[in-house]
Amino acid sequence: MKQPMWIKVAIVGILFSCTYIHADDARARMIMKKVDARDDGQTIQEDMQMILIDKSSKKRIRYLKSYSKDFGKDEYRILFFKSPADVKNTGFLTYDYDDSSKDDDQWLYLPALKKVKRIPTADKSGSFMGSDFSYFDMTDRDLEDYDFKLLKETKVRGKPAWVIEALPRNQRVVKESGYMKTIGIVRKDNYVVVRSISFLKNGKKKYMDIAKLHKQNGVWVSDEMTMITKKGKRILHKTILKFKNIKVNKPLPDSIFTTRRLEKGI
């Protein structure tokens, strides 16, 4: 997929030590396979506006440029912060591998340090650049790491949808993601996860909502997405992403998606 990986993939279990006893729902898994297989284009480039809102309603706005491309079954994505000055030229590169036995690679370039830092697996549940999205959210989720259960059918903004619960199959996934479980809402007409609730280990919840999306060159892309972190009913922080100048399936050179380019900048 080309837009943020958290768009694509949003059970009932009993915990014994570090192992879940669970049941997989065949219909729910079939739906999630279609979510995963949905055409998201060979390439996407877009401008992003990231609005960070704290619990006092104080806003910070950041502008980014993002590029994504399929490399066979793998997907590479790179983004650069264009402004403001305190984050300008910060870059982030992700190699999202299709092979479930291989950990995804992520690198962050911080211009103040003039150094590319590899994001270790143990840190992937951490916040990405002060937003409500984590490094883990920046990659696709491996379906084989989860059991799925179809909870019910519903409507979202008038569109029929399924409500599906996903529970990690082992403690490794919980540790890496920071999520105990996720409930996602999948639109029936396009297999896009348009809403989700992720339950964190620390008792907080993260609410994702895609408020606007459209179809371009046969590919569904989002125009606006929100992630809110709550504890109980109290909003702790909110991130709004707005996408503009979206280009689908336009040629992109492979050389963009390297750590060398990460250091060089946009």
Short mmCIF file of C-alpha atoms in Angstrom, two decimals, residues 101-244:
data_model
loop_
_atom_site.label_atom_id
_atom_site.label_comp_id
_atom_site.label_asym_id
_atom_site.label_seq_id
_atom_site.Cartn_x
_atom_site.Cartn_y
_atom_site.Cartn_z
CA SER A 101 9.80 -13.97 8.90
CA LYS A 102 11.74 -10.79 8.15
CA ASP A 103 11.49 -7.70 10.39
CA ASP A 104 10.68 -4.46 8.58
CA ASP A 105 13.52 -1.92 8.47
CA GLN A 106 13.08 1.72 9.48
CA TRP A 107 15.55 4.61 9.59
CA LEU A 108 15.20 8.17 10.89
CA TYR A 109 17.49 11.02 9.83
CA LEU A 110 17.85 13.89 12.27
CA PRO A 111 19.66 16.86 10.65
CA ALA A 112 20.80 18.27 14.02
CA LEU A 113 22.82 15.08 14.58
CA LYS A 114 23.64 14.63 10.88
CA LYS A 115 23.12 10.95 11.45
CA VAL A 116 20.82 8.19 10.19
CA LYS A 117 19.43 6.19 13.10
CA ARG A 118 18.00 2.72 12.61
CA ILE A 119 14.77 2.18 14.58
CA PRO A 120 15.16 -1.03 16.62
CA THR A 121 12.20 -3.37 16.93
CA ALA A 122 11.96 -2.64 20.66
CA ASP A 123 11.28 1.05 19.91
CA LYS A 124 8.59 0.63 17.24
CA SER A 125 5.72 1.24 19.67
CA GLY A 126 7.12 4.72 20.34
CA SER A 127 5.62 7.95 19.00
CA PHE A 128 6.61 9.03 15.51
CA MET A 129 7.83 12.63 15.69
CA GLY A 130 5.51 13.59 18.54
CA SER A 131 2.38 12.39 16.73
CA ASP A 132 -0.26 9.87 17.82
CA PHE A 133 1.10 7.44 15.24
CA SER A 134 3.83 5.02 16.25
CA TYR A 135 6.69 3.68 14.16
CA PHE A 136 4.76 0.40 14.14
CA ASP A 137 1.79 2.21 12.59
CA MET A 138 4.02 3.15 9.66
CA THR A 139 4.13 -0.43 8.36
CA ASP A 140 1.59 -3.00 7.24
CA ARG A 141 0.51 -5.56 9.77
CA ASP A 142 1.21 -9.20 8.99
CA LEU A 143 -2.16 -10.97 8.97
CA GLU A 144 -0.57 -14.18 10.24
CA ASP A 145 0.27 -12.39 13.48
CA TYR A 146 -3.43 -11.98 14.34
CA ASP A 147 -6.68 -13.83 14.85
CA PHE A 148 -9.76 -12.07 13.55
CA LYS A 149 -13.38 -12.09 14.59
CA LEU A 150 -16.33 -10.52 12.80
CA LEU A 151 -18.24 -8.70 15.56
CA LYS A 152 -21.12 -7.19 13.61
CA GLU A 153 -22.16 -5.25 10.55
CA THR A 154 -22.74 -1.49 10.67
CA LYS A 155 -22.67 1.69 8.60
CA VAL A 156 -20.05 4.43 8.53
CA ARG A 157 -21.14 7.74 7.05
CA GLY A 158 -23.94 5.85 5.31
CA LYS A 159 -21.66 3.15 3.87
CA PRO A 160 -22.19 -0.53 4.87
CA ALA A 161 -19.23 -1.91 6.80
CA TRP A 162 -17.93 -4.80 8.90
CA VAL A 163 -16.64 -4.46 12.46
CA ILE A 164 -13.67 -6.80 12.95
CA GLU A 165 -11.63 -7.48 16.05
CA ALA A 166 -7.96 -8.41 15.76
CA LEU A 167 -6.02 -10.04 18.59
CA PRO A 168 -2.25 -10.63 18.45
CA ARG A 169 -1.37 -14.30 18.38
CA ASN A 170 1.63 -13.94 20.66
CA GLN A 171 3.33 -11.68 23.15
CA ARG A 172 6.06 -10.71 20.66
CA VAL A 173 3.52 -8.82 18.55
CA VAL A 174 2.04 -7.14 21.64
CA LYS A 175 5.51 -6.06 22.75
CA GLU A 176 6.48 -4.73 19.33
CA SER A 177 3.22 -2.91 18.57
CA GLY A 178 2.19 -1.89 22.09
CA TYR A 179 -1.36 -2.96 21.21
CA MET A 180 -3.37 -5.57 23.13
CA LYS A 181 -6.02 -5.67 20.42
CA THR A 182 -7.57 -3.59 17.64
CA ILE A 183 -11.15 -3.21 16.46
CA GLY A 184 -11.38 -2.00 12.88
CA ILE A 185 -14.29 -0.96 10.66
CA VAL A 186 -13.94 -2.04 7.02
CA ARG A 187 -16.10 -0.49 4.32
CA LYS A 188 -17.78 -3.16 2.18
CA ASP A 189 -17.59 -1.27 -1.09
CA ASN A 190 -13.83 -0.69 -1.15
CA TYR A 191 -12.23 -2.79 1.64
CA VAL A 192 -10.69 0.28 3.29
CA VAL A 193 -10.32 0.31 7.08
CA VAL A 194 -11.94 3.67 7.72
CA ARG A 195 -12.03 3.58 11.52
CA SER A 196 -10.26 1.67 14.27
CA ILE A 197 -9.74 1.55 18.00
CA SER A 198 -6.40 0.24 19.25
CA PHE A 199 -6.10 -0.82 22.89
CA LEU A 200 -2.67 -0.04 24.32
CA LYS A 201 -0.86 -1.97 27.05
CA ASN A 202 -0.91 1.10 29.29
CA GLY A 203 -4.72 1.31 29.28
CA LYS A 204 -4.93 4.13 26.74
CA LYS A 205 -6.81 3.84 23.45
CA LYS A 206 -6.09 5.27 20.02
CA TYR A 207 -8.98 6.16 17.71
CA MET A 208 -8.29 6.37 13.97
CA ASP A 209 -10.78 7.86 11.53
CA ILE A 210 -10.49 8.52 7.80
CA ALA A 211 -12.86 11.41 7.32
CA LYS A 212 -12.33 11.87 3.59
CA LEU A 213 -11.13 9.61 0.79
CA HIS A 214 -11.51 9.43 -2.95
CA LYS A 215 -10.71 7.16 -5.87
CA GLN A 216 -7.89 8.17 -8.20
CA ASN A 217 -6.77 6.08 -11.20
CA GLY A 218 -8.72 3.17 -9.73
CA VAL A 219 -7.02 3.45 -6.33
CA TRP A 220 -8.66 4.60 -3.11
CA VAL A 221 -6.57 7.25 -1.32
CA SER A 222 -7.30 9.21 1.83
CA ASP A 223 -7.57 12.99 1.93
CA GLU A 224 -7.81 13.38 5.70
CA MET A 225 -7.12 11.10 8.64
CA THR A 226 -7.27 11.63 12.40
CA MET A 227 -5.70 9.72 15.28
CA ILE A 228 -6.77 10.55 18.83
CA THR A 229 -5.20 9.17 22.00
CA LYS A 230 -7.53 8.91 24.98
CA LYS A 231 -7.42 7.70 28.55
CA GLY A 232 -10.99 6.97 29.54
CA LYS A 233 -13.03 9.76 27.98
CA ARG A 234 -10.21 12.30 28.29
CA ILE A 235 -8.40 13.31 25.09
CA LEU A 236 -4.64 13.33 25.66
CA HIS A 237 -3.47 14.25 22.19
CA LYS A 238 -4.70 14.43 18.61
CA THR A 239 -3.04 14.23 15.19
CA ILE A 240 -4.70 15.25 11.94
CA LEU A 241 -3.12 14.32 8.60
CA LYS A 242 -4.25 16.08 5.43
CA PHE A 243 -3.07 14.88 2.02
CA LYS A 244 -2.83 17.04 -1.10
#
